[in-house]
Short mmCIF file of C-alpha atoms in Angstrom, two decimals:
data_model
loop_
_atom_site.label_atom_id
_atom_site.label_comp_id
_atom_site.label_asym_id
_atom_site.label_seq_id
_atom_site.Cartn_x
_atom_site.Cartn_y
_atom_site.Cartn_z
CA MET A 18 126.43 1.83 132.10
CA GLY A 19 128.50 2.08 134.93
CA GLY A 20 131.79 3.68 136.07
CA ASP A 21 134.49 2.59 137.79
CA ALA A 22 134.94 0.53 141.16
CA TYR A 23 133.61 2.11 144.07
CA THR A 24 136.34 1.60 146.83
CA PHE A 25 136.42 2.57 150.49
CA LYS A 26 139.11 2.17 153.07
CA PHE A 27 138.02 0.73 156.71
CA LEU A 28 140.46 -0.05 159.37
CA GLY A 29 143.45 0.36 156.97
CA LEU A 30 142.04 -2.27 154.21
CA MET A 31 140.43 -1.31 150.85
CA PHE A 32 136.86 -2.77 150.27
CA ASN A 33 134.81 -2.64 147.23
CA TRP A 34 131.10 -1.33 147.35
CA THR A 35 130.65 -3.17 143.87
CA ASN A 36 131.38 -6.43 145.18
CA LEU A 37 129.82 -6.03 148.27
CA ILE A 38 126.29 -4.77 146.57
CA SER A 39 126.59 -7.24 143.58
CA GLY A 40 127.52 -10.07 145.86
CA LEU A 41 124.70 -9.45 148.16
CA VAL A 42 122.32 -8.94 145.37
CA ILE A 43 123.19 -12.44 144.10
CA PHE A 44 123.06 -14.04 147.36
CA VAL A 45 119.72 -12.78 147.81
CA LEU A 46 118.61 -14.12 144.33
CA VAL A 47 120.01 -17.41 144.72
CA PHE A 48 118.21 -17.95 147.90
CA CYS A 49 114.95 -17.09 146.69
CA LEU A 50 115.26 -18.87 143.51
CA LEU A 51 116.47 -22.15 145.56
CA TYR A 52 113.93 -21.45 148.12
CA GLY A 53 110.85 -20.95 145.74
CA LEU A 54 111.89 -24.01 143.83
CA SER A 55 111.75 -26.44 146.84
CA ARG A 56 108.37 -25.63 148.19
CA LYS A 57 105.57 -28.19 148.07
CA LEU A 58 107.67 -31.31 147.90
CA GLN A 59 105.74 -34.44 146.74
CA MET A 60 106.76 -38.02 145.92
CA LYS A 61 105.92 -37.54 142.23
CA PRO A 62 107.76 -34.16 141.33
CA LYS A 63 106.01 -31.82 139.08
CA GLY A 64 107.12 -28.38 137.66
CA ALA A 65 109.42 -26.51 140.01
CA GLN A 66 110.38 -29.62 142.08
CA ASN A 67 111.39 -31.29 138.64
CA LEU A 68 113.87 -28.36 138.06
CA MET A 69 115.32 -28.36 141.16
CA GLU A 70 115.78 -32.25 141.18
CA TRP A 71 117.31 -31.79 137.50
CA MET A 72 119.77 -29.39 138.85
CA ILE A 73 120.75 -31.68 141.56
CA ASP A 74 121.23 -34.75 139.54
CA PHE A 75 123.33 -32.58 137.04
CA THR A 76 125.85 -31.59 139.73
CA ASN A 77 125.58 -35.05 141.40
CA GLY A 78 126.76 -36.48 137.92
CA ILE A 79 129.65 -34.27 137.72
CA VAL A 80 130.82 -35.23 141.35
CA ARG A 81 130.18 -38.92 140.78
CA GLY A 82 132.26 -38.95 137.22
CA GLN A 83 135.19 -37.89 138.94
CA MET A 84 135.26 -39.07 142.53
CA PRO A 85 135.35 -42.62 143.88
CA ALA A 86 132.25 -43.91 145.05
CA ASN A 87 132.58 -43.88 148.62
CA GLU A 88 133.76 -40.16 148.77
CA ALA A 89 131.33 -38.74 146.23
CA PRO A 90 128.27 -37.88 148.81
CA HIS A 91 130.07 -35.79 150.89
CA TYR A 92 130.66 -33.34 148.14
CA ASN A 93 127.45 -33.43 146.33
CA PHE A 94 126.01 -30.25 148.38
CA MET A 95 128.86 -28.16 147.98
CA ALA A 96 129.16 -28.89 144.27
CA PHE A 97 125.54 -27.84 143.85
CA VAL A 98 125.68 -24.72 145.73
CA LEU A 99 129.23 -23.65 143.94
CA PHE A 100 127.46 -24.34 140.57
CA VAL A 101 124.35 -22.15 141.12
CA PHE A 102 126.02 -19.51 142.63
CA ILE A 103 128.72 -19.04 139.96
CA LEU A 104 126.15 -19.76 137.11
CA ILE A 105 123.74 -16.90 138.57
CA ALA A 106 126.97 -14.54 139.18
CA ASN A 107 128.19 -14.92 135.65
CA GLU A 108 124.88 -14.30 133.96
CA PHE A 109 123.82 -11.54 136.63
CA GLY A 110 126.34 -8.85 134.50
CA LEU A 111 124.80 -9.45 131.25
CA ILE A 112 121.31 -8.39 132.55
CA PHE A 113 122.14 -5.84 134.96
CA GLN A 114 124.83 -3.46 134.91
CA PHE A 115 124.02 -0.39 137.00
CA GLY A 116 126.21 2.80 137.73
CA TRP A 117 125.46 5.74 139.85
CA GLY A 118 127.51 8.80 140.26
CA GLY A 119 130.14 7.63 138.13
CA HIS A 120 130.35 4.40 140.12
CA GLU A 121 129.58 1.00 139.22
CA LEU A 122 127.29 -0.70 141.65
CA LEU A 123 125.72 -3.69 139.95
CA ARG A 124 127.43 -5.95 137.68
CA SER A 125 129.08 -9.75 137.85
CA PRO A 126 131.07 -10.12 141.10
CA THR A 127 132.82 -12.91 139.17
CA ALA A 128 134.39 -9.82 136.85
CA ASP A 129 136.69 -9.08 139.66
CA PRO A 130 139.80 -11.22 139.77
CA ILE A 131 139.62 -10.77 143.76
CA ILE A 132 136.34 -12.34 143.91
CA THR A 133 137.49 -15.17 141.71
CA MET A 134 140.83 -15.93 143.29
CA THR A 135 139.25 -15.87 146.57
CA LEU A 136 136.88 -18.64 145.55
CA ALA A 137 140.07 -20.65 144.01
CA LEU A 138 141.62 -19.97 147.31
CA VAL A 139 138.67 -21.45 149.10
CA ILE A 140 138.68 -24.34 146.97
CA MET A 141 142.28 -25.27 147.00
CA THR A 142 142.04 -24.98 150.90
CA LEU A 143 139.11 -27.63 150.84
CA THR A 144 141.53 -29.61 148.59
CA HIS A 145 144.27 -29.65 151.29
CA PHE A 146 141.68 -30.01 154.09
CA ALA A 147 140.19 -33.25 152.28
CA GLY A 148 143.83 -34.33 151.66
CA VAL A 149 144.82 -34.19 155.22
CA ALA A 150 141.57 -35.69 156.43
CA ARG A 151 142.12 -38.78 154.29
CA HIS A 152 145.85 -39.18 155.02
CA GLY A 153 146.90 -37.52 157.91
CA PHE A 154 149.02 -34.40 158.05
CA VAL A 155 152.70 -36.50 157.47
CA GLY A 156 151.08 -38.75 155.00
CA TYR A 157 149.57 -35.65 153.16
CA LEU A 158 152.92 -34.10 153.26
CA LYS A 159 154.57 -37.31 151.94
CA THR A 160 152.09 -37.40 148.94
CA TYR A 161 154.05 -34.39 147.56
CA CYS A 162 157.27 -36.52 147.14
CA THR A 163 155.57 -39.47 145.41
CA PRO A 164 156.69 -41.38 143.39
CA TYR A 165 160.25 -39.82 143.85
CA THR A 166 161.55 -37.03 146.00
CA ALA A 167 162.74 -35.28 142.91
CA MET A 168 158.86 -34.47 141.88
CA LEU A 169 158.73 -32.18 144.93
CA PRO A 170 159.03 -28.79 143.15
CA ILE A 171 157.05 -29.83 140.06
CA ASN A 172 154.14 -30.91 142.71
CA LEU A 173 154.45 -27.56 144.66
CA PHE A 174 154.50 -25.80 141.35
CA GLU A 175 151.50 -27.80 139.73
CA GLU A 176 149.56 -26.94 143.24
CA PHE A 177 150.14 -23.19 142.69
CA SER A 178 149.41 -23.15 138.73
CA ASN A 179 146.09 -25.16 139.60
CA PHE A 180 145.19 -22.47 142.18
CA LEU A 181 146.15 -19.38 139.68
CA THR A 182 144.55 -20.42 136.61
CA LEU A 183 141.34 -21.61 138.44
CA GLY A 184 140.76 -18.16 139.77
CA LEU A 185 142.12 -16.48 136.53
CA ARG A 186 140.36 -18.81 134.21
CA LEU A 187 136.82 -17.56 135.46
CA PHE A 188 137.94 -13.92 136.04
CA GLY A 189 138.99 -13.92 132.17
CA ASN A 190 136.28 -15.21 130.54
CA ILE A 191 133.62 -13.15 132.32
CA TYR A 192 135.33 -9.92 132.34
CA ALA A 193 136.33 -10.12 128.73
CA GLY A 194 132.67 -10.87 127.91
CA GLU A 195 131.58 -7.61 130.02
CA LEU A 196 134.36 -5.32 128.57
CA LEU A 197 133.55 -6.25 124.90
CA LEU A 198 129.73 -5.49 125.60
CA LYS A 199 130.78 -2.10 127.07
CA LEU A 200 133.03 -1.66 123.94
CA LEU A 201 130.23 -2.64 121.62
CA ALA A 202 128.14 -0.24 123.31
CA GLN A 203 130.57 2.46 123.04
CA MET A 204 130.69 1.67 119.32
CA ALA A 205 127.20 2.10 118.89
CA PHE A 206 126.91 5.58 120.35
CA SER A 207 129.81 6.89 118.77
CA HIS A 208 128.54 7.86 115.10
CA GLY A 209 124.49 7.87 115.39
CA ILE A 210 122.22 5.58 113.48
CA PRO A 211 124.78 3.81 111.32
CA THR A 212 126.72 2.40 113.84
CA MET A 213 123.65 1.54 116.00
CA ILE A 214 122.43 -0.37 113.24
CA VAL A 215 125.34 -2.33 112.73
CA SER A 216 126.31 -2.89 116.18
CA LEU A 217 123.10 -4.13 117.46
CA PRO A 218 123.22 -7.64 115.85
CA LEU A 219 126.82 -7.90 117.18
CA GLU A 220 125.90 -7.21 120.72
CA VAL A 221 122.93 -9.52 120.52
CA VAL A 222 125.11 -12.18 119.13
CA TRP A 223 127.69 -11.57 122.00
CA GLN A 224 125.17 -11.52 124.76
CA GLY A 225 124.29 -14.94 123.69
CA PHE A 226 127.43 -16.38 123.38
CA SER A 227 128.54 -14.54 126.82
CA PHE A 228 125.53 -16.23 128.14
CA PHE A 229 126.76 -19.68 126.96
CA ILE A 230 130.29 -18.93 128.17
CA GLY A 231 128.93 -18.28 131.65
CA GLY A 232 127.34 -21.43 131.92
CA VAL A 233 130.42 -23.57 130.47
CA GLN A 234 132.77 -21.47 133.07
CA ALA A 235 130.66 -22.67 135.82
CA TYR A 236 130.44 -26.50 134.82
CA VAL A 237 134.16 -26.46 134.13
CA PHE A 238 135.07 -24.57 137.69
CA VAL A 239 132.95 -27.31 139.48
CA THR A 240 134.38 -30.16 137.48
CA LEU A 241 138.06 -28.97 138.34
CA THR A 242 137.13 -28.56 142.15
CA THR A 243 135.85 -32.37 142.23
CA VAL A 244 139.03 -33.39 139.93
CA TYR A 245 141.35 -31.53 142.42
CA ILE A 246 139.64 -33.06 145.66
CA SER A 247 139.68 -36.43 144.20
CA SER A 248 143.50 -36.51 143.24
CA LYS A 249 144.11 -35.60 147.07
CA VAL A 250 141.65 -38.20 148.40
CA SER A 251 141.67 -41.14 146.12
CA THR A 252 144.84 -43.50 146.50
CA GLU A 253 146.58 -45.24 143.64
CA GLU A 254 145.81 -49.00 144.09
CA MET B 3 152.39 1.30 121.49
CA GLY B 4 149.60 0.05 123.51
CA ALA B 5 147.40 -0.59 120.40
CA ILE B 6 150.27 -2.26 118.86
CA ALA B 7 150.95 -4.52 121.78
CA ALA B 8 147.20 -5.13 122.11
CA GLY B 9 147.20 -6.29 118.63
CA ILE B 10 150.03 -8.71 118.81
CA ALA B 11 148.33 -10.29 122.25
CA ALA B 12 145.11 -10.35 120.63
CA ALA B 13 146.37 -12.29 117.50
CA GLY B 14 148.36 -14.69 119.58
CA ALA B 15 145.16 -15.47 121.82
CA ALA B 16 143.29 -15.93 118.69
CA ILE B 17 145.61 -18.17 116.97
CA GLY B 18 145.88 -20.32 120.40
CA ALA B 19 142.34 -20.43 120.87
CA GLY B 20 141.49 -21.37 117.20
CA ILE B 21 144.19 -24.14 117.16
CA GLY B 22 143.47 -25.39 120.53
CA ASN B 23 139.75 -25.81 120.25
CA GLY B 24 139.90 -26.73 116.66
CA VAL B 25 142.21 -29.85 117.70
CA VAL B 26 139.64 -30.80 120.73
CA ILE B 27 136.45 -30.65 118.84
CA GLY B 28 138.20 -32.23 115.83
CA SER B 29 138.87 -35.49 118.18
CA THR B 30 135.42 -35.13 119.85
CA ILE B 31 133.83 -35.06 116.33
CA GLU B 32 136.10 -38.39 115.44
CA GLY B 33 135.16 -40.12 118.44
CA THR B 34 131.41 -39.60 118.00
CA ALA B 35 131.69 -40.88 114.53
CA ARG B 36 133.48 -44.11 115.60
CA GLN B 37 131.09 -44.66 118.66
CA PRO B 38 127.88 -42.74 118.34
CA GLU B 39 126.60 -44.56 121.53
CA LEU B 40 129.15 -42.07 123.67
CA GLY B 41 127.86 -39.08 121.93
CA GLY B 42 126.42 -37.37 125.05
CA SER B 43 129.45 -38.06 127.39
CA LEU B 44 131.65 -36.92 124.79
CA ARG B 45 130.15 -33.87 124.31
CA GLY B 46 130.21 -33.12 127.96
CA THR B 47 134.00 -33.79 127.90
CA MET B 48 134.41 -31.55 125.09
CA PHE B 49 133.07 -28.29 126.62
CA LEU B 50 135.23 -29.20 129.58
CA GLY B 51 138.29 -29.45 127.34
CA VAL B 52 137.14 -26.19 125.40
CA GLY B 53 136.90 -24.43 128.93
CA LEU B 54 140.33 -25.61 129.90
CA VAL B 55 142.07 -24.56 126.63
CA GLU B 56 140.31 -21.51 126.44
CA ALA B 57 141.90 -20.16 129.75
CA MET B 58 145.31 -18.74 128.61
CA PRO B 59 144.07 -16.93 125.51
CA ILE B 60 141.33 -15.44 127.42
CA ILE B 61 144.09 -14.02 129.97
CA SER B 62 145.98 -12.87 127.14
CA ILE B 63 142.90 -11.02 125.93
CA VAL B 64 142.57 -9.26 129.06
CA ILE B 65 146.28 -8.24 128.97
CA ALA B 66 145.27 -6.85 125.55
CA PHE B 67 142.17 -4.79 127.04
CA LEU B 68 144.49 -3.71 129.78
CA VAL B 69 147.43 -2.17 127.65
CA MET B 70 145.07 -1.01 124.86
CA ASN B 71 144.85 2.39 125.61
CA LYS B 72 148.24 3.16 127.24
#
């Protein structure tokens, strides 16, 4: 089932084998999946290419729905990669949970707050970058004072709380799902056959629900990313 | 004490998530009844709304799990 996190110290900083190994496995998995789906491209798509085009169309629709039309194509690719990575990362821990020697080696990397907060930090930095690219540095700082200068603390606090909830929402959903799976498994093995019969359907139902939640959270993360970028990039007319 | 704290946190999370999701999904049902042609778009927005509304109750549940055994 797994154990606790497997950390090691390197040059005075704590690193986490679990995140490194799980992340690496998911990178390789996503790359193989997307590479395999995009071979033998034809004008009239069939099969694998159809699936790939449907996924890209889905994330293009998310971006197109939130951003002004001239800025949207810049962020299509980022939204697609973000969506596929977070989706596969969320669902990975429902299928593979691997521990060895009391340490946890394979699970969803998004079940760790460090990973999700890092993703949120990258996205928020991207929004700042997009805002500065659009308005110039001084112009971007001035947008924090619109419409009144008194709104400055509110705007700053909104920045901070957007970042915090973006990261913690993904972490909370995936971590609570995996933890409840572990608790149900503990309950199943606690008293022999009767508890196993009771908790097996519960575990199946909860796995299905967690699968659904993983997809919803990936969708919400990508949509909020495009909403935050578009709020910095679009000017009120 | 940890178990009581976890129970209170979980109760708050359940009430908050239940009422919040209920309002969002109820509005979606009402909107779909008024304009069925917008059904697909409203459904997508509903999932977005549910994902956003459930952020706070989920964090509360994680806190409940953290203090459960203390």
